Coordinates of C-alpha atoms in Angstrom, one line a residue:
Chain A
M33 CA 20.6 -33.7 -12.9
L34 CA 17.8 -31.4 -12.7
N35 CA 14.9 -31.8 -10.5
Y36 CA 12.5 -28.5 -11.5
S37 CA 11.5 -26.5 -14.6
G38 CA 13.4 -23.5 -15.5
E39 CA 10.0 -21.7 -14.3
S40 CA 9.8 -22.8 -11.0
R41 CA 13.6 -22.0 -10.5
V42 CA 12.9 -18.0 -12.3
N43 CA 10.1 -18.1 -9.5
I44 CA 12.4 -20.0 -6.1
A45 CA 15.3 -17.1 -7.4
A46 CA 12.9 -14.6 -7.5
S47 CA 11.3 -15.0 -4.5
V48 CA 14.7 -14.8 -2.8
E49 CA 14.9 -11.2 -4.2
F50 CA 11.4 -10.4 -2.6
I51 CA 12.3 -11.5 0.7
H52 CA 16.1 -9.5 0.3
N53 CA 14.1 -6.2 -1.2
A54 CA 11.5 -6.6 2.2
T55 CA 14.4 -6.1 4.8
L56 CA 15.8 -3.7 2.3
L57 CA 12.5 -1.4 2.7
H58 CA 12.2 -1.7 5.9
D59 CA 15.9 -1.2 7.0
D60 CA 15.6 2.0 5.4
V61 CA 12.8 3.0 7.1
L62 CA 14.4 1.8 10.9
D63 CA 17.2 4.1 9.9
E64 CA 15.8 6.4 8.1
S65 CA 18.1 6.5 5.3
K66 CA 18.2 8.6 2.5
A67 CA 19.7 6.9 0.0
R68 CA 20.7 3.9 -1.4
H69 CA 23.0 2.7 -4.5
G70 CA 23.4 6.5 -5.2
V71 CA 19.2 6.8 -5.8
A72 CA 16.7 8.0 -2.8
T73 CA 15.4 5.5 -1.1
A74 CA 11.5 4.0 -1.1
N75 CA 11.3 5.8 2.1
K76 CA 12.3 9.7 1.0
I77 CA 9.9 9.4 -1.9
W78 CA 7.0 7.7 -1.6
G79 CA 7.1 7.8 3.2
N80 CA 7.7 5.3 5.2
K81 CA 3.9 3.5 5.2
S82 CA 4.4 2.7 1.6
S83 CA 7.8 1.2 2.4
I84 CA 6.1 -1.0 5.0
L85 CA 3.3 -2.4 3.2
V86 CA 4.8 -2.6 0.1
G87 CA 8.3 -4.5 2.4
D88 CA 5.0 -6.6 3.9
L89 CA 4.0 -7.3 0.3
L90 CA 6.7 -8.6 -0.9
L91 CA 7.6 -11.0 2.1
T92 CA 4.0 -12.3 1.6
L93 CA 4.5 -13.1 -2.2
A94 CA 7.7 -14.8 -1.9
F95 CA 6.4 -17.0 0.2
R96 CA 3.1 -17.4 -1.6
W97 CA 5.4 -18.2 -4.5
L98 CA 7.6 -20.4 -2.6
I99 CA 5.3 -22.4 -1.7
E100 CA 3.1 -22.4 -5.2
C101 CA 7.2 -23.6 -6.0
G102 CA 6.0 -27.1 -3.2
N103 CA 9.0 -27.9 -2.7
L104 CA 9.0 -28.3 1.4
S105 CA 13.1 -28.3 1.6
V106 CA 13.5 -25.1 0.0
L107 CA 10.6 -23.8 1.7
S108 CA 12.5 -25.3 5.1
I109 CA 15.9 -23.5 3.8
L110 CA 14.4 -19.8 3.2
S111 CA 11.7 -19.5 5.9
K112 CA 14.3 -20.6 8.2
A113 CA 16.9 -18.1 7.0
S114 CA 14.6 -14.8 6.6
N115 CA 13.3 -15.7 10.3
L116 CA 17.2 -16.0 11.2
L117 CA 17.8 -12.6 9.5
V118 CA 15.2 -10.9 11.1
K119 CA 16.5 -12.2 14.5
G120 CA 20.2 -10.6 13.6
E121 CA 18.2 -7.3 12.3
I122 CA 16.7 -7.4 15.7
K123 CA 20.1 -8.3 17.8
Q124 CA 21.8 -5.4 16.5
M125 CA 19.1 -3.4 17.4
T126 CA 18.8 -4.6 21.0
T127 CA 22.4 -6.2 21.4
R128 CA 24.4 -3.8 24.7
F129 CA 27.8 -3.2 24.1
D130 CA 30.1 -5.4 26.4
P131 CA 34.6 -5.8 25.9
N132 CA 33.9 -9.2 26.9
T133 CA 31.7 -10.2 23.7
I134 CA 31.6 -7.0 21.5
R135 CA 33.2 -9.3 18.7
K136 CA 31.9 -12.6 19.7
N137 CA 28.3 -10.2 19.1
Y138 CA 29.4 -8.7 16.0
F139 CA 30.1 -12.1 14.1
N140 CA 27.1 -13.6 15.7
I141 CA 25.1 -10.9 14.2
I142 CA 26.2 -10.9 10.3
G143 CA 26.3 -14.4 10.7
E144 CA 22.5 -14.0 10.5
K145 CA 21.3 -10.4 9.5
T146 CA 23.9 -11.4 6.0
A147 CA 25.2 -15.0 6.1
S148 CA 22.6 -16.7 6.8
L149 CA 19.8 -15.0 3.7
F150 CA 23.3 -15.7 0.6
S151 CA 24.1 -19.7 3.0
A152 CA 20.2 -20.0 2.2
C153 CA 20.7 -18.9 -1.6
S154 CA 23.2 -21.7 -2.1
E155 CA 21.6 -24.1 -0.5
A156 CA 18.5 -23.7 -1.9
A157 CA 19.9 -23.3 -5.6
S158 CA 21.9 -26.6 -4.7
V159 CA 18.3 -28.5 -3.5
V160 CA 16.0 -27.7 -6.9
S161 CA 19.2 -28.6 -9.0
G162 CA 19.3 -32.1 -7.8
A163 CA 22.2 -31.6 -5.9
T164 CA 24.1 -34.1 -3.2
S165 CA 24.0 -33.2 0.1
D166 CA 27.6 -33.1 -0.1
E167 CA 28.0 -30.7 -2.7
T168 CA 25.0 -29.1 -1.3
E169 CA 26.5 -28.2 3.0
R170 CA 29.8 -27.2 0.1
L171 CA 27.5 -24.6 -1.3
R172 CA 25.7 -23.2 2.2
N173 CA 29.4 -22.9 3.2
F174 CA 30.5 -21.1 0.3
G175 CA 27.1 -18.8 0.6
F176 CA 27.6 -18.0 4.7
N177 CA 31.2 -17.0 4.0
F178 CA 31.1 -15.1 1.3
G179 CA 27.8 -13.7 3.0
M180 CA 30.6 -12.8 5.9
A181 CA 33.5 -11.4 3.7
F182 CA 30.5 -9.2 2.4
Q183 CA 29.3 -7.5 5.2
I184 CA 32.6 -7.3 6.6
I185 CA 33.6 -5.6 3.5
D186 CA 30.6 -3.1 3.5
D187 CA 31.0 -2.1 6.8
V188 CA 34.5 -1.3 6.2
L189 CA 33.2 1.0 2.9
D190 CA 31.0 2.6 5.2
Y191 CA 34.8 3.8 6.8
T192 CA 36.1 4.4 3.3
A193 CA 34.0 4.5 0.3
N194 CA 34.0 7.1 -2.5
Q195 CA 29.9 9.1 -1.0
G196 CA 29.8 8.7 -5.2
T197 CA 30.1 5.4 -6.3
L198 CA 28.3 3.4 -2.6
G199 CA 24.8 6.6 -3.1
K200 CA 25.4 6.5 1.0
Q201 CA 25.8 8.8 3.5
L202 CA 30.3 7.6 4.9
G203 CA 30.6 7.0 8.8
K204 CA 26.3 6.4 8.6
D205 CA 26.9 3.3 10.8
F206 CA 29.2 4.9 13.4
F207 CA 26.7 7.6 13.8
E208 CA 23.9 5.2 14.6
G209 CA 26.0 4.1 16.9
K210 CA 27.1 0.4 14.9
V211 CA 29.6 -1.6 16.3
T212 CA 31.0 -3.2 13.3
L213 CA 34.6 -4.7 12.6
P214 CA 36.9 -1.3 11.8
S215 CA 35.4 0.0 15.1
I216 CA 35.7 -3.4 17.4
I217 CA 39.5 -3.5 15.6
A218 CA 40.7 0.0 17.0
Y219 CA 38.7 -0.5 19.9
E220 CA 40.4 -3.4 20.7
K221 CA 43.7 -2.3 20.0
G222 CA 43.0 1.0 20.9
S223 CA 44.3 2.9 24.8
P224 CA 42.1 3.2 27.4
S225 CA 41.1 7.0 26.4
E226 CA 40.8 5.6 23.1
Q227 CA 38.2 3.3 24.4
K228 CA 36.3 5.3 26.2
F229 CA 35.8 6.9 22.7
W230 CA 34.5 4.3 21.2
E231 CA 32.0 3.2 24.3
K232 CA 30.7 6.5 24.0
S233 CA 30.3 6.8 20.8
F234 CA 28.7 3.1 20.6
S235 CA 26.1 4.7 23.1
S236 CA 25.6 7.7 23.2
A237 CA 24.1 10.5 20.5
R238 CA 28.0 12.2 20.7
H239 CA 30.1 11.2 17.7
N240 CA 33.3 12.6 16.4
F241 CA 34.0 10.8 13.3
D242 CA 37.0 12.5 11.6
Q243 CA 38.5 11.7 15.4
A244 CA 36.7 8.0 14.8
L245 CA 38.7 8.0 11.4
Q246 CA 42.1 8.8 12.9
Y247 CA 42.4 6.2 15.6
I248 CA 41.0 3.7 12.8
N249 CA 43.9 4.5 10.6
H250 CA 46.2 4.8 13.7
H251 CA 45.2 1.3 13.8
N252 CA 44.9 0.0 10.5
A253 CA 42.3 -0.8 11.3
I254 CA 40.7 -1.0 7.6
H255 CA 43.7 -3.3 6.6
V256 CA 43.0 -5.7 9.4
S257 CA 38.9 -5.8 8.6
M258 CA 39.9 -6.9 5.2
E259 CA 43.0 -9.3 6.2
E260 CA 39.2 -10.7 7.6
A261 CA 37.1 -10.5 4.9
K262 CA 39.8 -12.1 2.7
H263 CA 40.0 -14.8 5.3
Y264 CA 36.0 -15.5 4.7
I265 CA 36.4 -14.9 1.0
N266 CA 39.4 -17.7 0.9
M267 CA 37.2 -20.6 3.0
A268 CA 34.4 -19.9 0.2
Q269 CA 36.7 -19.9 -2.7
S270 CA 38.1 -23.7 -0.7
N271 CA 34.5 -24.8 -0.2
I272 CA 34.1 -24.7 -4.3
D273 CA 37.6 -25.6 -4.8
T274 CA 37.0 -29.7 -5.3
F275 CA 33.7 -28.8 -8.1
S276 CA 35.1 -29.4 -11.9
D277 CA 35.6 -26.4 -13.7
S278 CA 32.7 -24.2 -15.7
L279 CA 31.0 -21.4 -16.2
Y280 CA 29.6 -21.3 -13.6
K281 CA 32.3 -21.8 -11.0
T282 CA 33.7 -19.4 -12.7
A283 CA 30.6 -16.5 -12.4
L284 CA 30.4 -17.9 -8.1
I285 CA 34.8 -17.1 -8.2
D286 CA 34.2 -13.4 -9.9
F287 CA 31.4 -12.7 -7.3
L288 CA 34.5 -13.0 -4.6
N289 CA 36.7 -10.9 -6.4
A290 CA 34.5 -8.2 -7.2
S291 CA 33.5 -7.6 -3.5
I292 CA 36.9 -7.7 -2.4
E293 CA 37.3 -5.4 -5.3
R294 CA 34.6 -3.4 -4.7
Q295 CA 34.7 0.7 -3.4
G296 CA 31.6 1.1 -2.7
Chain B
M101 CA -11.9 -37.2 11.1
L102 CA -8.9 -35.8 12.8
N103 CA -5.9 -36.6 10.4
Y104 CA -3.5 -34.2 12.1
S105 CA -1.6 -34.6 15.0
G106 CA -2.9 -31.4 18.1
E107 CA 0.6 -30.5 17.8
S108 CA 0.5 -29.2 14.6
R109 CA -3.2 -27.6 15.0
V110 CA -1.6 -25.6 17.7
N111 CA 1.2 -25.0 15.3
I112 CA -1.0 -24.0 12.8
A113 CA -3.4 -21.8 15.3
A114 CA -0.4 -20.2 16.5
S115 CA 0.2 -18.8 13.0
V116 CA -2.8 -17.4 12.3
E117 CA -2.1 -15.3 15.5
F118 CA 1.4 -14.4 14.2
I119 CA 0.1 -13.4 10.8
H120 CA -2.4 -11.5 12.5
N121 CA -0.7 -9.9 15.5
A122 CA 2.3 -9.2 12.8
T123 CA -0.2 -7.4 11.1
L124 CA -1.6 -5.3 14.0
L125 CA 2.5 -4.5 15.2
H126 CA 2.1 -2.9 11.2
D127 CA -0.8 -1.4 11.5
D128 CA -0.8 0.6 14.6
V129 CA 2.7 1.8 13.3
L130 CA 1.3 2.9 9.9
D131 CA -1.9 4.5 12.2
E132 CA 0.5 6.3 15.1
S133 CA -1.6 4.6 16.9
K134 CA -1.1 4.9 20.6
A135 CA -3.5 2.9 22.7
R136 CA -5.3 -0.5 21.6
H137 CA -7.5 -2.6 23.5
G138 CA -7.3 0.0 26.5
V139 CA -3.6 -0.4 26.8
A140 CA -0.7 1.3 25.1
T141 CA 0.5 -0.1 21.6
A142 CA 4.0 -1.5 20.9
N143 CA 5.1 1.2 19.4
K144 CA 4.0 3.6 22.4
I145 CA 6.0 1.7 24.6
W146 CA 9.0 0.7 22.5
G147 CA 9.0 2.5 19.7
N148 CA 8.3 2.2 15.7
K149 CA 11.4 0.2 14.7
S150 CA 10.8 -2.2 17.6
S151 CA 7.3 -2.8 16.0
I152 CA 8.5 -3.1 12.3
L153 CA 11.2 -5.7 13.1
V154 CA 9.0 -7.7 15.8
G155 CA 6.4 -7.8 12.7
D156 CA 8.5 -8.7 10.9
L157 CA 9.9 -12.0 13.2
L158 CA 6.0 -12.3 13.6
L159 CA 5.6 -13.4 9.8
T160 CA 8.6 -14.7 9.5
L161 CA 8.4 -17.4 11.9
A162 CA 5.1 -17.4 11.4
F163 CA 5.8 -19.2 8.2
R164 CA 8.7 -20.9 9.2
W165 CA 6.1 -23.2 11.4
L166 CA 4.2 -23.5 9.4
I167 CA 6.4 -25.1 6.6
E168 CA 7.5 -27.8 9.6
C169 CA 3.7 -28.8 9.6
G170 CA 4.3 -29.7 5.7
N171 CA 0.6 -29.3 4.5
L172 CA 1.2 -27.5 1.3
S173 CA -3.1 -26.9 0.8
V174 CA -2.9 -24.9 4.4
L175 CA 0.2 -23.3 3.3
S176 CA -0.9 -22.1 0.4
I177 CA -4.5 -20.8 1.7
L178 CA -2.5 -18.8 4.6
S179 CA 0.1 -17.4 2.3
K180 CA -2.5 -16.3 -0.3
A181 CA -4.3 -14.6 2.7
S182 CA -1.4 -12.5 4.2
N183 CA -0.4 -11.6 1.1
L184 CA -4.4 -10.2 -0.1
L185 CA -5.1 -8.8 3.2
V186 CA -1.5 -6.6 3.0
K187 CA -2.8 -5.5 -0.7
G188 CA -6.1 -4.9 0.9
E189 CA -4.1 -2.4 3.5
I190 CA -2.0 -0.8 0.7
K191 CA -5.4 -0.4 -1.4
Q192 CA -7.4 1.4 2.0
M193 CA -3.4 3.7 1.5
T194 CA -4.1 4.3 -1.5
T195 CA -7.2 4.7 -4.1
R196 CA -8.3 7.5 -3.7
F197 CA -12.1 9.1 -3.1
D198 CA -14.8 8.7 -6.1
P199 CA -18.3 8.5 -5.7
N200 CA -19.1 5.8 -8.5
T201 CA -16.7 3.3 -7.0
I202 CA -16.8 4.6 -2.9
R203 CA -19.2 1.6 -1.8
K204 CA -17.3 -1.5 -3.8
N205 CA -13.6 -0.2 -3.5
Y206 CA -15.1 0.2 -0.1
F207 CA -17.0 -3.7 0.2
N208 CA -13.2 -4.9 -1.5
I209 CA -11.0 -3.5 0.4
I210 CA -12.5 -4.9 4.0
G211 CA -13.2 -8.2 2.0
E212 CA -9.1 -8.1 1.5
K213 CA -7.7 -6.7 4.5
T214 CA -10.0 -8.4 7.1
A215 CA -12.2 -11.3 5.8
S216 CA -9.8 -12.7 3.7
L217 CA -7.9 -13.5 7.0
F218 CA -11.0 -15.1 8.7
S219 CA -12.1 -16.9 5.9
A220 CA -8.8 -18.3 5.5
C221 CA -8.7 -19.3 9.5
S222 CA -11.8 -21.1 8.8
E223 CA -10.8 -23.1 5.5
A224 CA -7.0 -24.3 7.3
A225 CA -8.8 -26.5 10.4
S226 CA -11.5 -27.5 8.0
V227 CA -8.5 -28.9 5.9
V228 CA -6.4 -30.4 8.3
S229 CA -9.4 -31.4 9.9
G230 CA -10.2 -33.8 7.2
A231 CA -13.7 -32.3 6.2
T232 CA -14.8 -33.2 2.7
S233 CA -14.8 -30.2 -0.1
D234 CA -18.5 -29.3 0.5
E235 CA -17.7 -28.6 4.4
T236 CA -13.8 -26.5 3.6
E237 CA -16.1 -24.6 1.2
R238 CA -19.0 -24.1 3.5
L239 CA -16.0 -22.9 6.1
R240 CA -14.8 -20.3 3.8
N241 CA -17.2 -18.5 3.3
F242 CA -18.5 -18.7 7.0
G243 CA -15.5 -17.4 7.7
F244 CA -15.8 -14.5 4.5
N245 CA -18.5 -13.6 6.0
F246 CA -18.1 -13.5 9.2
G247 CA -15.2 -11.3 8.3
M248 CA -16.9 -9.2 6.5
A249 CA -19.9 -8.0 9.5
F250 CA -16.5 -7.4 12.0
Q251 CA -14.8 -5.2 10.2
I252 CA -18.1 -3.1 8.9
I253 CA -18.8 -3.3 12.9
D254 CA -16.0 -2.3 13.8
D255 CA -16.0 0.4 11.5
V256 CA -19.4 0.9 13.2
L257 CA -18.1 1.6 16.1
D258 CA -15.2 3.9 14.8
Y259 CA -18.5 6.4 15.2
T260 CA -19.8 5.3 18.2
A261 CA -18.0 3.3 21.0
N262 CA -17.4 3.6 24.4
Q263 CA -13.8 5.0 24.5
G264 CA -13.3 2.9 27.9
T265 CA -14.1 -0.2 25.9
L266 CA -13.0 -0.1 22.6
G267 CA -9.1 1.1 24.1
K268 CA -8.8 3.7 21.0
Q269 CA -9.7 7.0 20.0
L270 CA -13.4 8.1 18.6
G271 CA -13.5 9.0 15.3
K272 CA -10.0 7.8 14.2
D273 CA -10.8 6.6 11.3
F274 CA -12.7 9.9 10.2
F275 CA -9.5 11.9 11.8
E276 CA -7.0 9.8 9.1
G277 CA -9.6 10.3 6.2
K278 CA -10.5 6.7 5.9
V279 CA -13.6 5.9 4.2
T280 CA -16.1 3.8 5.9
L281 CA -19.5 2.3 5.8
P282 CA -21.4 5.0 7.8
S283 CA -19.9 8.3 5.9
I284 CA -20.8 5.9 2.6
I285 CA -24.1 6.1 3.4
A286 CA -24.1 9.8 5.6
Y287 CA -23.0 10.8 1.8
E288 CA -24.8 9.0 -0.2
K289 CA -27.8 10.2 1.4
G290 CA -26.3 13.9 2.0
S291 CA -27.4 17.1 0.2
P292 CA -24.6 18.4 -2.4
S293 CA -23.3 20.3 0.3
E294 CA -23.3 17.6 2.8
Q295 CA -21.3 15.8 0.3
K296 CA -18.6 18.1 -0.3
F297 CA -18.5 18.4 3.3
W298 CA -17.4 14.3 3.0
E299 CA -15.5 14.9 0.1
K300 CA -13.3 17.3 2.0
S301 CA -12.7 14.6 4.6
F302 CA -11.9 11.9 3.0
S303 CA -9.2 13.9 1.0
S304 CA -7.8 16.7 3.4
A305 CA -6.9 16.9 7.7
R306 CA -9.6 19.3 8.2
H307 CA -12.2 17.2 9.5
N308 CA -15.1 18.1 11.8
F309 CA -15.9 15.2 14.1
D310 CA -19.0 16.8 15.5
Q311 CA -20.3 17.1 12.1
A312 CA -20.0 13.9 10.5
L313 CA -21.7 12.4 13.6
Q314 CA -24.4 15.0 13.3
Y315 CA -24.7 13.9 9.9
I316 CA -24.1 9.9 10.0
N317 CA -26.8 10.3 12.6
H318 CA -29.7 12.4 10.7
H319 CA -29.1 10.0 8.0
N320 CA -29.6 6.7 10.7
A321 CA -26.0 5.5 8.8
I322 CA -25.2 3.3 12.2
H323 CA -28.5 1.7 12.1
V324 CA -27.9 0.9 8.0
S325 CA -24.3 -0.1 8.7
M326 CA -25.4 -2.7 11.6
E327 CA -28.6 -3.9 8.9
E328 CA -25.6 -4.6 6.0
A329 CA -23.3 -6.0 9.2
K330 CA -26.5 -8.5 9.9
H331 CA -26.9 -9.4 6.4
Y332 CA -23.3 -10.7 6.4
I333 CA -24.1 -12.6 9.6
N334 CA -26.8 -13.9 8.8
M335 CA -25.2 -15.8 5.7
A336 CA -22.1 -16.7 8.0
Q337 CA -25.0 -18.5 10.1
S338 CA -26.6 -19.8 7.0
N339 CA -23.1 -21.4 6.0
I340 CA -22.7 -23.9 8.6
D341 CA -26.9 -24.4 9.5
T342 CA -26.0 -28.2 7.3
F343 CA -23.3 -29.1 10.0
S344 CA -25.5 -31.4 13.2
D345 CA -25.5 -29.8 15.9
S346 CA -22.2 -29.6 18.2
L347 CA -20.1 -28.0 20.9
Y348 CA -18.7 -26.5 18.2
K349 CA -21.0 -25.1 16.0
T350 CA -23.1 -23.3 19.0
A351 CA -18.8 -21.8 19.5
L352 CA -19.5 -20.2 16.2
I353 CA -22.7 -19.0 16.6
D354 CA -21.9 -17.7 19.8
F355 CA -19.3 -16.1 18.1
L356 CA -21.6 -13.8 15.5
N357 CA -24.1 -13.4 17.8
A358 CA -20.8 -11.6 19.8
S359 CA -19.4 -9.9 17.2
I360 CA -23.3 -8.4 16.5
E361 CA -23.7 -6.9 20.3
R362 CA -20.3 -5.7 20.7
Q363 CA -19.9 -1.9 22.3
G364 CA -15.6 -2.3 22.2

């Protein structure tokens, strides 16, 4: 049962892309990124002012289009997600290193800054397609678990990617002092002196990336991180198990597999 | 007739403040402003990253709250206005000086970047109060005309304000090459050599503010600008003439008078 015109659904999908791209434009300003997907970032080409304003334009245009579609459920889902993802970004910026909460904070932050939008996309698509509430819940969880896996893999690639493929600077998260899963695992498994190295890396500008890579490889932290990502991928797959086979279900499973296999 | 609970109306009013403050946070980053209303700006105290993200947080929170209120008319009015005000900011940043369109562009830009939100506030308040469509149109026009006057006066104060009162750097617009009404009037009335001075001022970093002030005073451009502002104030007042006297009408008229009299 489809209760939404094709045009409305395209507008909703476009609005999600606008929200996503607004956050990318602003993220690249925040992180002073010079390249994304192998090409120069907007802030590199046109400056920070353009990126901030065009981000604002996309965000407000997204809401304008969503509101024109007139579905309050979809509006509620996507406005909550966009608010949550900014909250996640702020938490990432402001959370101080604490050995007792480092793992919990990481999963909380990636849940908000990444998985919330994946989840909202799946849920909103489900709502406009007239799915049952059980189907909607499954698809919402599928999106959340997919988003968690996607972000963990993205964080792994910061330590492993082929720079030409990913198009971003290797070790960027590390140099910015971002606490991501590979470094958490190396920290948890590390000796007291290794833990001191990581604590310094998370809180100061003196960063020795080669040393970090050595500890990460020594503790097999990339493999362990990917196991965690695969755990979320498996959960996502099980969320859609009960749907009957279709072109669309196959496409979703292909997405999951492609995210595990990507090299950048 | 009030068809909206007090709480909803407070949430809508708060959402408008969030949208407004989001734009102020981002504007201060764009303009590298160090002071607003006599105190340090957020970007001066906490840095650009915080201001960008908290601006995004307020913008997404505004839409989240508005959507929870569930009135699609109010949502449509405020989402269009917030989109339009970002468009106005972008036009202000990208419009190149052209003697033939300088005045038209100025009024178009302040209409979008400032008057659109004043107008939307008045219109949204009118809608949630159950006004007739005629009353709503009058209040929408009241807000637009008030907003135009407010921005013209703000632009005048950049050349005249007592720095302690306004709390911002005198001549800031001028030093940024912003084309505002006092400079347009001095340009239009100026000799060919004065016009060359202004053309340089609008397009380069070499800015002689004392010289600009001298031309502006010579051509009485502050007075002529204020006459233009008063023209909008008079239109705003006439927009609400037909409403019967009340505490609220008096408050609106007091706003208009206060905006004309403010020194900073």
